[in-house]
mmCIF file of C-alpha atoms and ligand atoms in Angstrom:
data_model
loop_
_atom_site.group_PDB
_atom_site.id
_atom_site.type_symbol
_atom_site.label_atom_id
_atom_site.label_comp_id
_atom_site.label_asym_id
_atom_site.label_seq_id
_atom_site.Cartn_x
_atom_site.Cartn_y
_atom_site.Cartn_z
ATOM 1 C CA MET A 1 -49.788 1.883 14.621
ATOM 2 C CA LYS A 2 -46.635 0.269 16.009
ATOM 3 C CA ARG A 3 -45.261 1.960 19.109
ATOM 4 C CA LEU A 4 -41.492 1.610 19.303
ATOM 5 C CA ALA A 5 -38.845 1.460 21.980
ATOM 6 C CA ILE A 6 -35.479 2.382 20.505
ATOM 7 C CA LEU A 7 -32.558 1.151 22.598
ATOM 8 C CA GLY A 8 -29.456 3.037 21.496
ATOM 9 C CA SER A 9 -31.478 5.923 20.064
ATOM 10 C CA THR A 10 -28.562 8.341 19.641
ATOM 11 C CA GLY A 11 -26.338 5.846 17.794
ATOM 12 C CA SER A 12 -26.301 5.439 14.030
ATOM 13 C CA ILE A 13 -28.953 2.659 13.917
ATOM 14 C CA GLY A 14 -31.099 4.570 16.398
ATOM 15 C CA GLN A 15 -30.958 7.708 14.272
ATOM 16 C CA SER A 16 -31.701 5.747 11.095
ATOM 17 C CA THR A 17 -34.694 4.176 12.870
ATOM 18 C CA LEU A 18 -35.987 7.630 13.765
ATOM 19 C CA SER A 19 -35.618 8.719 10.145
ATOM 20 C CA ILE A 20 -37.827 5.755 9.150
ATOM 21 C CA VAL A 21 -40.401 6.785 11.777
ATOM 22 C CA GLU A 22 -40.268 10.278 10.285
ATOM 23 C CA GLN A 23 -41.056 8.887 6.822
ATOM 24 C CA PHE A 24 -43.862 6.596 8.007
ATOM 25 C CA PRO A 25 -45.755 8.572 10.660
ATOM 26 C CA GLU A 26 -48.938 6.641 9.896
ATOM 27 C CA ARG A 27 -47.209 3.340 10.771
ATOM 28 C CA PHE A 28 -44.798 4.038 13.607
ATOM 29 C CA GLN A 29 -44.685 6.050 16.818
ATOM 30 C CA VAL A 30 -41.912 6.508 19.381
ATOM 31 C CA ALA A 31 -42.923 5.347 22.854
ATOM 32 C CA ALA A 32 -39.527 4.919 24.533
ATOM 33 C CA LEU A 33 -35.985 6.114 23.856
ATOM 34 C CA ALA A 34 -32.896 4.719 25.552
ATOM 35 C CA ALA A 35 -29.748 6.765 25.038
ATOM 36 C CA GLY A 36 -26.331 6.543 26.662
ATOM 37 C CA ARG A 37 -23.989 9.453 27.347
ATOM 38 C CA ASN A 38 -25.025 11.797 24.522
ATOM 39 C CA LEU A 39 -27.260 14.040 26.630
ATOM 40 C CA ASP A 40 -27.755 16.817 24.052
ATOM 41 C CA GLU A 41 -28.992 14.348 21.445
ATOM 42 C CA ALA A 42 -31.182 12.522 23.983
ATOM 43 C CA TYR A 43 -32.713 15.897 24.911
ATOM 44 C CA ALA A 44 -33.288 16.855 21.260
ATOM 45 C CA GLN A 45 -34.907 13.478 20.560
ATOM 46 C CA ALA A 46 -37.161 13.720 23.622
ATOM 47 C CA VAL A 47 -38.337 17.188 22.533
ATOM 48 C CA ARG A 48 -38.903 16.074 18.942
ATOM 49 C CA TRP A 49 -40.565 12.690 19.629
ATOM 50 C CA ARG A 50 -42.284 13.187 23.004
ATOM 51 C CA PRO A 51 -41.935 9.525 24.104
ATOM 52 C CA ARG A 52 -43.512 8.201 27.327
ATOM 53 C CA VAL A 53 -40.098 7.361 28.770
ATOM 54 C CA VAL A 54 -36.464 8.341 28.146
ATOM 55 C CA SER A 55 -33.479 6.541 29.596
ATOM 56 C CA VAL A 56 -29.958 7.947 29.803
ATOM 57 C CA GLY A 57 -26.656 6.423 30.867
ATOM 58 C CA SER A 58 -26.446 7.548 34.502
ATOM 59 C CA GLU A 59 -28.291 9.111 37.428
ATOM 60 C CA GLU A 60 -26.252 12.278 36.964
ATOM 61 C CA LEU A 61 -27.323 12.610 33.312
ATOM 62 C CA ALA A 62 -30.957 11.922 34.258
ATOM 63 C CA GLY A 63 -30.675 14.701 36.852
ATOM 64 C CA ARG A 64 -29.478 17.128 34.172
ATOM 65 C CA LEU A 65 -32.077 16.079 31.591
ATOM 66 C CA ALA A 66 -35.102 16.772 33.820
ATOM 67 C CA PRO A 67 -34.601 20.575 34.141
ATOM 68 C CA MET A 68 -33.647 20.837 30.443
ATOM 69 C CA LEU A 69 -37.009 19.308 29.467
ATOM 70 C CA SER A 70 -39.074 21.346 31.921
ATOM 71 C CA LYS A 71 -37.327 24.534 30.770
ATOM 72 C CA ALA A 72 -38.388 23.636 27.219
ATOM 73 C CA GLY A 73 -41.945 23.153 28.465
ATOM 74 C CA VAL A 74 -41.879 19.418 27.784
ATOM 75 C CA GLY A 75 -43.680 17.398 30.448
ATOM 76 C CA GLY A 76 -45.128 13.933 30.878
ATOM 77 C CA ILE A 77 -41.930 12.055 30.079
ATOM 78 C CA ASP A 78 -40.566 9.582 32.629
ATOM 79 C CA ILE A 79 -36.814 9.989 32.945
ATOM 80 C CA VAL A 80 -34.937 6.855 33.956
ATOM 81 C CA TYR A 81 -31.306 5.728 33.735
ATOM 82 C CA GLY A 82 -28.839 2.873 33.593
ATOM 83 C CA THR A 83 -29.609 -0.780 32.937
ATOM 84 C CA SER A 84 -32.911 -0.655 34.839
ATOM 85 C CA GLY A 85 -33.854 2.394 32.772
ATOM 86 C CA THR A 86 -33.138 0.579 29.523
ATOM 87 C CA VAL A 87 -35.207 -2.372 30.771
ATOM 88 C CA ALA A 88 -38.057 0.039 31.653
ATOM 89 C CA CYS A 89 -37.964 1.239 28.023
ATOM 90 C CA SER A 90 -37.901 -2.242 26.480
ATOM 91 C CA THR A 91 -40.750 -3.566 28.654
ATOM 92 C CA HIS A 92 -42.954 -0.449 28.775
ATOM 93 C CA PRO A 93 -46.646 -1.451 28.464
ATOM 94 C CA GLU A 94 -47.160 1.005 25.605
ATOM 95 C CA VAL A 95 -44.352 -0.509 23.522
ATOM 96 C CA ASP A 96 -45.258 -2.925 20.692
ATOM 97 C CA PHE A 97 -41.820 -3.393 19.132
ATOM 98 C CA VAL A 98 -38.270 -3.007 20.456
ATOM 99 C CA VAL A 99 -35.316 -1.928 18.332
ATOM 100 C CA SER A 100 -32.234 -3.280 20.089
ATOM 101 C CA ALA A 101 -29.303 -1.175 18.882
ATOM 102 C CA ILE A 102 -27.076 -0.617 21.897
ATOM 103 C CA VAL A 103 -23.539 -1.634 21.001
ATOM 104 C CA GLY A 104 -21.994 -4.366 23.128
ATOM 105 C CA VAL A 105 -23.469 -6.474 25.918
ATOM 106 C CA ALA A 106 -24.893 -3.329 27.567
ATOM 107 C CA GLY A 107 -28.170 -3.962 25.741
ATOM 108 C CA LEU A 108 -28.387 -7.630 26.686
ATOM 109 C CA GLU A 109 -30.611 -7.438 29.775
ATOM 110 C CA ALA A 110 -33.072 -5.067 28.134
ATOM 111 C CA THR A 111 -33.289 -7.252 25.024
ATOM 112 C CA HIS A 112 -33.864 -10.368 27.120
ATOM 113 C CA ALA A 113 -36.482 -8.545 29.207
ATOM 114 C CA ALA A 114 -38.277 -7.426 26.036
ATOM 115 C CA ILE A 115 -38.520 -11.031 24.827
ATOM 116 C CA LEU A 116 -39.762 -12.203 28.244
ATOM 117 C CA ALA A 117 -42.396 -9.443 28.069
ATOM 118 C CA GLY A 118 -43.490 -10.796 24.681
ATOM 119 C CA LYS A 119 -42.284 -7.808 22.636
ATOM 120 C CA PRO A 120 -41.067 -8.487 19.091
ATOM 121 C CA VAL A 121 -37.446 -7.378 18.709
ATOM 122 C CA GLY A 122 -35.616 -5.824 15.769
ATOM 123 C CA LEU A 123 -32.064 -6.815 16.550
ATOM 124 C CA ALA A 124 -29.175 -4.626 15.447
ATOM 125 C CA ASN A 125 -27.022 -5.632 18.386
ATOM 126 C CA LYS A 126 -25.080 -8.677 17.232
ATOM 127 C CA GLU A 127 -23.128 -8.951 20.501
ATOM 128 C CA CYS A 128 -26.387 -9.952 22.227
ATOM 129 C CA MET A 129 -26.826 -12.905 19.870
ATOM 130 C CA VAL A 130 -23.165 -13.877 20.084
ATOM 131 C CA ALA A 131 -22.971 -13.776 23.882
ATOM 132 C CA ALA A 132 -26.459 -15.020 24.764
ATOM 133 C CA GLY A 133 -27.976 -16.331 21.548
ATOM 134 C CA GLU A 134 -28.755 -19.730 23.039
ATOM 135 C CA ILE A 135 -30.740 -18.093 25.889
ATOM 136 C CA LEU A 136 -32.435 -15.407 23.776
ATOM 137 C CA THR A 137 -33.591 -17.678 20.964
ATOM 138 C CA ARG A 138 -34.916 -20.282 23.414
ATOM 139 C CA ALA A 139 -36.910 -17.611 25.278
ATOM 140 C CA ALA A 140 -38.214 -16.223 21.981
ATOM 141 C CA ARG A 141 -39.230 -19.659 20.695
ATOM 142 C CA GLU A 142 -41.033 -20.535 23.932
ATOM 143 C CA ARG A 143 -43.065 -17.322 23.733
ATOM 144 C CA SER A 144 -43.388 -17.207 19.915
ATOM 145 C CA VAL A 145 -41.715 -13.784 19.945
ATOM 146 C CA PRO A 146 -40.200 -12.866 16.580
ATOM 147 C CA ILE A 147 -36.595 -11.654 16.482
ATOM 148 C CA LEU A 148 -36.079 -9.745 13.245
ATOM 149 C CA PRO A 149 -32.477 -9.151 12.283
ATOM 150 C CA ILE A 150 -31.452 -5.613 11.344
ATOM 151 C CA ASP A 151 -27.832 -6.528 10.690
ATOM 152 C CA SER A 152 -27.850 -6.201 6.875
ATOM 153 C CA GLU A 153 -26.550 -9.716 6.132
ATOM 154 C CA HIS A 154 -28.945 -11.457 8.482
ATOM 155 C CA ASN A 155 -31.769 -9.300 7.274
ATOM 156 C CA ALA A 156 -30.939 -10.479 3.758
ATOM 157 C CA VAL A 157 -30.832 -14.109 4.906
ATOM 158 C CA HIS A 158 -34.176 -13.655 6.669
ATOM 159 C CA GLN A 159 -35.668 -12.411 3.408
ATOM 160 C CA CYS A 160 -34.117 -15.250 1.355
ATOM 161 C CA LEU A 161 -35.275 -17.898 3.853
ATOM 162 C CA ARG A 162 -38.884 -16.986 3.124
ATOM 163 C CA VAL A 163 -38.414 -18.796 -0.206
ATOM 164 C CA GLY A 164 -38.106 -22.319 1.264
ATOM 165 C CA ALA A 165 -38.458 -24.487 4.368
ATOM 166 C CA HIS A 166 -35.776 -24.757 7.065
ATOM 167 C CA ALA A 167 -35.066 -28.397 6.190
ATOM 168 C CA GLU A 168 -34.465 -27.328 2.580
ATOM 169 C CA VAL A 169 -31.630 -24.953 3.506
ATOM 170 C CA LYS A 170 -28.209 -26.274 2.629
ATOM 171 C CA THR A 171 -25.903 -23.319 3.230
ATOM 172 C CA ILE A 172 -26.094 -19.634 3.865
ATOM 173 C CA TRP A 173 -23.474 -17.247 2.518
ATOM 174 C CA LEU A 174 -22.777 -14.132 4.519
ATOM 175 C CA THR A 175 -21.150 -11.578 2.269
ATOM 176 C CA ALA A 176 -18.302 -9.403 3.519
ATOM 177 C CA SER A 177 -16.896 -6.264 1.937
ATOM 178 C CA GLY A 178 -13.433 -7.470 2.945
ATOM 179 C CA GLY A 179 -12.779 -4.137 4.650
ATOM 180 C CA PRO A 180 -9.972 -1.692 3.850
ATOM 181 C CA PHE A 181 -7.249 -4.390 3.880
ATOM 182 C CA ARG A 182 -8.820 -6.886 1.513
ATOM 183 C CA GLN A 183 -5.832 -6.730 -0.827
ATOM 184 C CA LEU A 184 -3.087 -5.777 1.622
ATOM 185 C CA PRO A 185 -0.210 -8.301 1.719
ATOM 186 C CA LEU A 186 0.205 -10.166 5.038
ATOM 187 C CA GLU A 187 3.612 -8.609 5.827
ATOM 188 C CA LYS A 188 2.061 -5.118 5.894
ATOM 189 C CA PHE A 189 -0.566 -5.996 8.517
ATOM 190 C CA THR A 190 1.816 -5.322 11.423
ATOM 191 C CA ALA A 191 2.114 -1.623 10.504
ATOM 192 C CA ILE A 192 -1.629 -0.866 10.168
ATOM 193 C CA THR A 193 -2.598 2.293 12.086
ATOM 194 C CA PRO A 194 -5.971 3.096 13.718
ATOM 195 C CA GLU A 195 -6.501 5.869 11.124
ATOM 196 C CA GLN A 196 -6.127 3.366 8.266
ATOM 197 C CA ALA A 197 -8.345 0.805 9.967
ATOM 198 C CA LEU A 198 -11.093 3.364 10.617
ATOM 199 C CA LYS A 199 -11.570 3.990 6.878
ATOM 200 C CA HIS A 200 -14.192 1.517 5.694
ATOM 201 C CA PRO A 201 -14.716 1.273 1.910
ATOM 202 C CA THR A 202 -18.519 0.910 1.803
ATOM 203 C CA TRP A 203 -20.245 1.425 5.171
ATOM 204 C CA VAL A 204 -20.104 4.365 7.573
ATOM 205 C CA MET A 205 -20.423 2.872 11.061
ATOM 206 C CA GLY A 206 -19.336 3.168 14.683
ATOM 207 C CA ARG A 207 -15.671 2.824 15.667
ATOM 208 C CA ARG A 208 -15.649 -0.689 17.090
ATOM 209 C CA ILE A 209 -17.607 -2.221 14.218
ATOM 210 C CA THR A 210 -15.366 -0.431 11.715
ATOM 211 C CA ILE A 211 -12.252 -1.980 13.282
ATOM 212 C CA ASP A 212 -14.074 -5.320 13.494
ATOM 213 C CA SER A 213 -14.708 -5.049 9.758
ATOM 214 C CA ALA A 214 -11.015 -4.404 9.149
ATOM 215 C CA THR A 215 -10.039 -7.547 11.110
ATOM 216 C CA MET A 216 -13.116 -9.415 9.767
ATOM 217 C CA LEU A 217 -14.018 -10.311 13.362
ATOM 218 C CA ASN A 218 -17.311 -8.590 12.587
ATOM 219 C CA LYS A 219 -18.034 -11.284 10.011
ATOM 220 C CA GLY A 220 -17.021 -13.918 12.537
ATOM 221 C CA LEU A 221 -19.521 -12.527 15.046
ATOM 222 C CA GLU A 222 -22.096 -12.584 12.258
ATOM 223 C CA VAL A 223 -21.407 -16.291 11.651
ATOM 224 C CA ILE A 224 -22.292 -17.004 15.285
ATOM 225 C CA GLU A 225 -25.270 -14.638 15.094
ATOM 226 C CA ALA A 226 -26.529 -16.500 12.007
ATOM 227 C CA CYS A 227 -26.172 -19.917 13.675
ATOM 228 C CA ARG A 228 -28.319 -18.737 16.593
ATOM 229 C CA LEU A 229 -30.901 -16.698 14.682
ATOM 230 C CA PHE A 230 -31.546 -19.269 11.995
ATOM 231 C CA ASP A 231 -30.843 -22.454 13.975
ATOM 232 C CA LEU A 232 -27.955 -23.571 11.752
ATOM 233 C CA THR A 233 -24.689 -25.364 12.479
ATOM 234 C CA PRO A 234 -21.413 -23.486 11.832
ATOM 235 C CA ASP A 235 -20.640 -25.728 8.853
ATOM 236 C CA GLN A 236 -23.859 -24.494 7.210
ATOM 237 C CA VAL A 237 -22.664 -20.883 7.420
ATOM 238 C CA HIS A 238 -20.071 -19.635 4.950
ATOM 239 C CA VAL A 239 -18.415 -16.284 4.416
ATOM 240 C CA MET A 240 -17.872 -14.854 0.939
ATOM 241 C CA VAL A 241 -15.921 -11.682 0.263
ATOM 242 C CA HIS A 242 -17.933 -9.440 -2.030
ATOM 243 C CA PRO A 243 -16.310 -5.996 -2.330
ATOM 244 C CA GLN A 244 -19.328 -4.254 -3.898
ATOM 245 C CA SER A 245 -21.515 -4.932 -0.822
ATOM 246 C CA THR A 246 -24.479 -5.148 -3.186
ATOM 247 C CA VAL A 247 -25.562 -8.733 -2.557
ATOM 248 C CA HIS A 248 -26.231 -8.581 1.172
ATOM 249 C CA SER A 249 -26.270 -12.356 1.581
ATOM 250 C CA LEU A 250 -27.389 -15.572 -0.094
ATOM 251 C CA VAL A 251 -29.125 -18.804 0.810
ATOM 252 C CA GLU A 252 -28.425 -22.038 -1.021
ATOM 253 C CA PHE A 253 -31.218 -24.602 -0.912
ATOM 254 C CA VAL A 254 -30.716 -28.376 -1.146
ATOM 255 C CA ASP A 255 -31.924 -28.470 -4.759
ATOM 256 C CA GLY A 256 -29.026 -26.216 -5.775
ATOM 257 C CA SER A 257 -30.947 -22.951 -6.069
ATOM 258 C CA ILE A 258 -29.195 -19.921 -4.604
ATOM 259 C CA VAL A 259 -31.391 -16.983 -3.598
ATOM 260 C CA ALA A 260 -29.704 -13.619 -3.048
ATOM 261 C CA GLN A 261 -30.914 -10.292 -1.717
ATOM 262 C CA ILE A 262 -29.760 -7.128 -3.508
ATOM 263 C CA SER A 263 -30.508 -3.562 -2.437
ATOM 264 C CA VAL A 264 -28.927 -0.208 -1.711
ATOM 265 C CA THR A 265 -26.157 -0.088 0.890
ATOM 266 C CA ASP A 266 -28.324 1.777 3.374
ATOM 267 C CA MET A 267 -29.280 0.508 6.839
ATOM 268 C CA ARG A 268 -32.694 2.167 6.583
ATOM 269 C CA LEU A 269 -33.854 -0.682 4.343
ATOM 270 C CA PRO A 270 -33.216 -3.557 6.808
ATOM 271 C CA ILE A 271 -34.629 -1.353 9.580
ATOM 272 C CA LEU A 272 -37.806 -0.728 7.587
ATOM 273 C CA TYR A 273 -38.092 -4.453 6.788
ATOM 274 C CA ALA A 274 -37.793 -5.400 10.457
ATOM 275 C CA LEU A 275 -40.212 -2.715 11.652
ATOM 276 C CA ALA A 276 -42.869 -3.482 9.061
ATOM 277 C CA TYR A 277 -42.498 -7.291 8.807
ATOM 278 C CA PRO A 278 -44.368 -9.185 7.401
ATOM 279 C CA GLU A 279 -45.468 -6.226 5.285
ATOM 280 C CA ARG A 280 -43.311 -4.406 2.743
ATOM 281 C CA PRO A 281 -44.106 -0.694 2.633
ATOM 282 C CA ALA A 282 -43.196 1.225 -0.532
ATOM 283 C CA SER A 283 -39.974 3.186 -0.014
ATOM 284 C CA ALA A 284 -37.645 5.466 -1.956
ATOM 285 C CA LEU A 285 -34.657 3.203 -1.202
ATOM 286 C CA THR A 286 -34.405 1.976 -4.763
ATOM 287 C CA PHE A 287 -31.406 0.256 -6.299
ATOM 288 C CA ASP A 288 -30.224 1.087 -9.824
ATOM 289 C CA LEU A 289 -29.663 -2.360 -11.319
ATOM 290 C CA ALA A 290 -28.611 -0.903 -14.681
ATOM 291 C CA ALA A 291 -25.698 0.913 -13.013
ATOM 292 C CA LEU A 292 -24.363 -2.389 -11.685
ATOM 293 C CA ARG A 293 -21.435 -3.481 -13.852
ATOM 294 C CA HIS A 294 -20.033 -6.493 -12.057
ATOM 295 C CA LEU A 295 -20.270 -8.586 -8.924
ATOM 296 C CA GLU A 296 -17.110 -10.133 -7.522
ATOM 297 C CA PHE A 297 -16.989 -12.994 -5.039
ATOM 298 C CA GLU A 298 -13.852 -14.442 -3.472
ATOM 299 C CA GLN A 299 -13.024 -16.813 -0.628
ATOM 300 C CA PRO A 300 -11.866 -15.084 2.563
ATOM 301 C CA ASP A 301 -8.201 -15.433 3.528
ATOM 302 C CA PHE A 302 -8.059 -17.002 6.987
ATOM 303 C CA GLU A 303 -4.314 -16.344 7.240
ATOM 304 C CA ARG A 304 -4.517 -12.573 6.885
ATOM 305 C CA PHE A 305 -7.759 -12.491 8.854
ATOM 306 C CA PRO A 306 -7.193 -14.929 11.756
ATOM 307 C CA CYS A 307 -10.166 -13.396 13.613
ATOM 308 C CA LEU A 308 -12.419 -15.218 11.193
ATOM 309 C CA ARG A 309 -10.844 -18.572 12.047
ATOM 310 C CA LEU A 310 -11.089 -17.811 15.788
ATOM 311 C CA ALA A 311 -14.781 -16.978 15.396
ATOM 312 C CA PHE A 312 -15.528 -20.276 13.630
ATOM 313 C CA GLU A 313 -13.704 -22.135 16.417
ATOM 314 C CA ALA A 314 -15.828 -20.277 18.988
ATOM 315 C CA ALA A 315 -18.985 -20.963 16.976
ATOM 316 C CA TYR A 316 -18.338 -24.712 17.167
ATOM 317 C CA LYS A 317 -17.689 -24.587 20.922
ATOM 318 C CA GLY A 318 -20.550 -22.151 21.657
ATOM 319 C CA GLY A 319 -21.374 -20.783 25.124
ATOM 320 C CA ALA A 320 -18.445 -19.290 27.010
ATOM 321 C CA HIS A 321 -16.185 -19.274 23.943
ATOM 322 C CA CYS A 322 -18.561 -17.018 22.020
ATOM 323 C CA ILE A 323 -18.787 -14.702 25.031
ATOM 324 C CA ALA A 324 -14.994 -14.605 25.360
ATOM 325 C CA LEU A 325 -14.549 -13.953 21.638
ATOM 326 C CA ASN A 326 -16.753 -10.884 21.774
ATOM 327 C CA ALA A 327 -15.491 -9.576 25.120
ATOM 328 C CA SER A 328 -11.783 -9.967 24.384
ATOM 329 C CA ASP A 329 -12.231 -8.348 20.978
ATOM 330 C CA GLU A 330 -13.905 -5.295 22.461
ATOM 331 C CA VAL A 331 -11.038 -4.842 24.922
ATOM 332 C CA ALA A 332 -8.424 -5.452 22.224
ATOM 333 C CA VAL A 333 -10.045 -2.992 19.797
ATOM 334 C CA GLU A 334 -10.015 -0.278 22.468
ATOM 335 C CA ALA A 335 -6.337 -0.990 23.143
ATOM 336 C CA PHE A 336 -5.547 -0.860 19.422
ATOM 337 C CA LEU A 337 -7.371 2.465 18.999
ATOM 338 C CA ALA A 338 -5.434 3.834 21.996
ATOM 339 C CA GLY A 339 -2.152 2.785 20.365
ATOM 340 C CA ARG A 340 -1.355 0.201 23.032
ATOM 341 C CA ILE A 341 -1.303 -2.899 20.821
ATOM 342 C CA PRO A 342 -0.650 -3.383 17.088
ATOM 343 C CA PHE A 343 -3.394 -4.385 14.649
ATOM 344 C CA MET A 344 -2.447 -8.072 14.746
ATOM 345 C CA GLY A 345 -2.459 -7.829 18.541
ATOM 346 C CA ILE A 346 -6.256 -7.944 18.250
ATOM 347 C CA PRO A 347 -6.399 -11.580 17.041
ATOM 348 C CA GLY A 348 -3.389 -12.322 19.248
ATOM 349 C CA THR A 349 -5.272 -11.227 22.368
ATOM 350 C CA ILE A 350 -8.465 -13.046 21.395
ATOM 351 C CA ASP A 351 -6.551 -16.245 20.663
ATOM 352 C CA LYS A 352 -4.937 -16.267 24.125
ATOM 353 C CA VAL A 353 -8.196 -15.456 25.933
ATOM 354 C CA LEU A 354 -10.036 -18.218 24.052
ATOM 355 C CA ALA A 355 -7.285 -20.707 24.839
ATOM 356 C CA SER A 356 -7.783 -20.076 28.567
ATOM 357 C CA THR A 357 -11.600 -20.156 28.399
ATOM 358 C CA PRO A 358 -13.246 -23.239 29.934
ATOM 359 C CA GLU A 359 -15.980 -24.997 27.957
ATOM 360 C CA ALA A 360 -19.211 -23.854 29.560
ATOM 361 C CA HIS A 361 -22.728 -22.904 28.560
ATOM 362 C CA PRO A 362 -24.072 -20.152 30.806
ATOM 363 C CA ALA A 363 -27.797 -20.663 31.361
ATOM 364 C CA THR A 364 -28.774 -17.201 32.598
ATOM 365 C CA ILE A 365 -28.057 -13.617 31.574
ATOM 366 C CA ALA A 366 -26.261 -13.089 34.910
ATOM 367 C CA GLU A 367 -23.924 -16.006 34.099
ATOM 368 C CA VAL A 368 -23.339 -14.599 30.612
ATOM 369 C CA LEU A 369 -22.414 -11.210 32.061
ATOM 370 C CA ALA A 370 -20.100 -12.851 34.621
ATOM 371 C CA ALA A 371 -18.317 -14.813 31.868
ATOM 372 C CA ASP A 372 -18.103 -11.593 29.870
ATOM 373 C CA ARG A 373 -16.458 -9.723 32.773
ATOM 374 C CA GLU A 374 -13.973 -12.561 33.346
ATOM 375 C CA ALA A 375 -12.958 -12.610 29.690
ATOM 376 C CA ARG A 376 -12.528 -8.826 29.667
ATOM 377 C CA GLN A 377 -10.364 -9.019 32.758
ATOM 378 C CA ARG A 378 -8.143 -11.684 31.189
ATOM 379 C CA ALA A 379 -7.842 -9.618 28.005
ATOM 380 C CA ARG A 380 -6.844 -6.501 29.998
ATOM 381 C CA GLU A 381 -4.242 -8.445 31.955
ATOM 382 C CA LEU A 382 -2.777 -9.895 28.770
ATOM 383 C CA ILE A 383 -2.572 -6.451 27.170
ATOM 384 C CA ALA A 384 -1.077 -4.863 30.297
ATOM 385 C CA GLY A 385 1.493 -7.661 30.460
HETATM 386 MG MG1 LIG B 1 -23.390 -6.794 9.074
#
């Protein structure tokens, strides 16, 4: 029995994880749930799953949750809050495996703490790997703690890498749907509205990641994530637009063999893989190969999607540049959704923040968070100006 901590339990990955637990009650149990501001859902999950500990976003929310649970006759659950609450979930002695699915750097400390406590991590939070991948992977290596990617592309790469040795890997190909503007001419990019950008052709996801898919910054973050997770240089990581989102990624070995992973477009599969690794439980997530008519692959267009170019530049520089890329994008996406900057203002903002970022390699999580705050501040000032 694997006892789970789910960080970001009320988000889409968190809910998909709980649906896997529901399907495999003989394998998985919920020991800790960390939610944010969605109190009603956190309450419903606590009642349904009876974890040892529940964390919510603030002291005020924790104060409201306690009487709700006692009124429902649910006792024996520790209620905690904030960053220390999330850390209490990820390091709880009765937790065997941590699903890290809090969006943004908010989940960074808890993910790092989980690794330091020797807990295997299923990582759905790519911002953690982008901002602090050098620190997290070093800590994991030193303690032989596995980090299992839940991001669908990296999960696919993880599966493909089992075919050969690290030294035999030539290139990995991260596939990208291309987002809603794959075929839109460059001159129309200035008039893109938030409503248009929020419509993703193949995946239903949170708001920031949906906009990041439209700018392809999401794929850029995934390039950095892949470099850290799989110990590869940026020139070993390539992006390939693949509109069907059927091949989740590919690995090319030095002998010329390319191994691809194909499955349904459903996050429950990478979640199940990460939770059960190295086993493969039988599931109903089957893919109808006969219904597949064609697979298209095309090179990404770095001119229409400058975020991709900016991400590769940050990947080469590493450290503070990766932090600034992620932080400035998050600020710029919020501003775009609020109608304060145009769509192409997103790469514009990131470009300027990166240009003013010093080359540095933060060595601690506190230094990462400080660099993150600085980059956010610069992005806000640029947008306000
Ligand atoms: Mg992905």
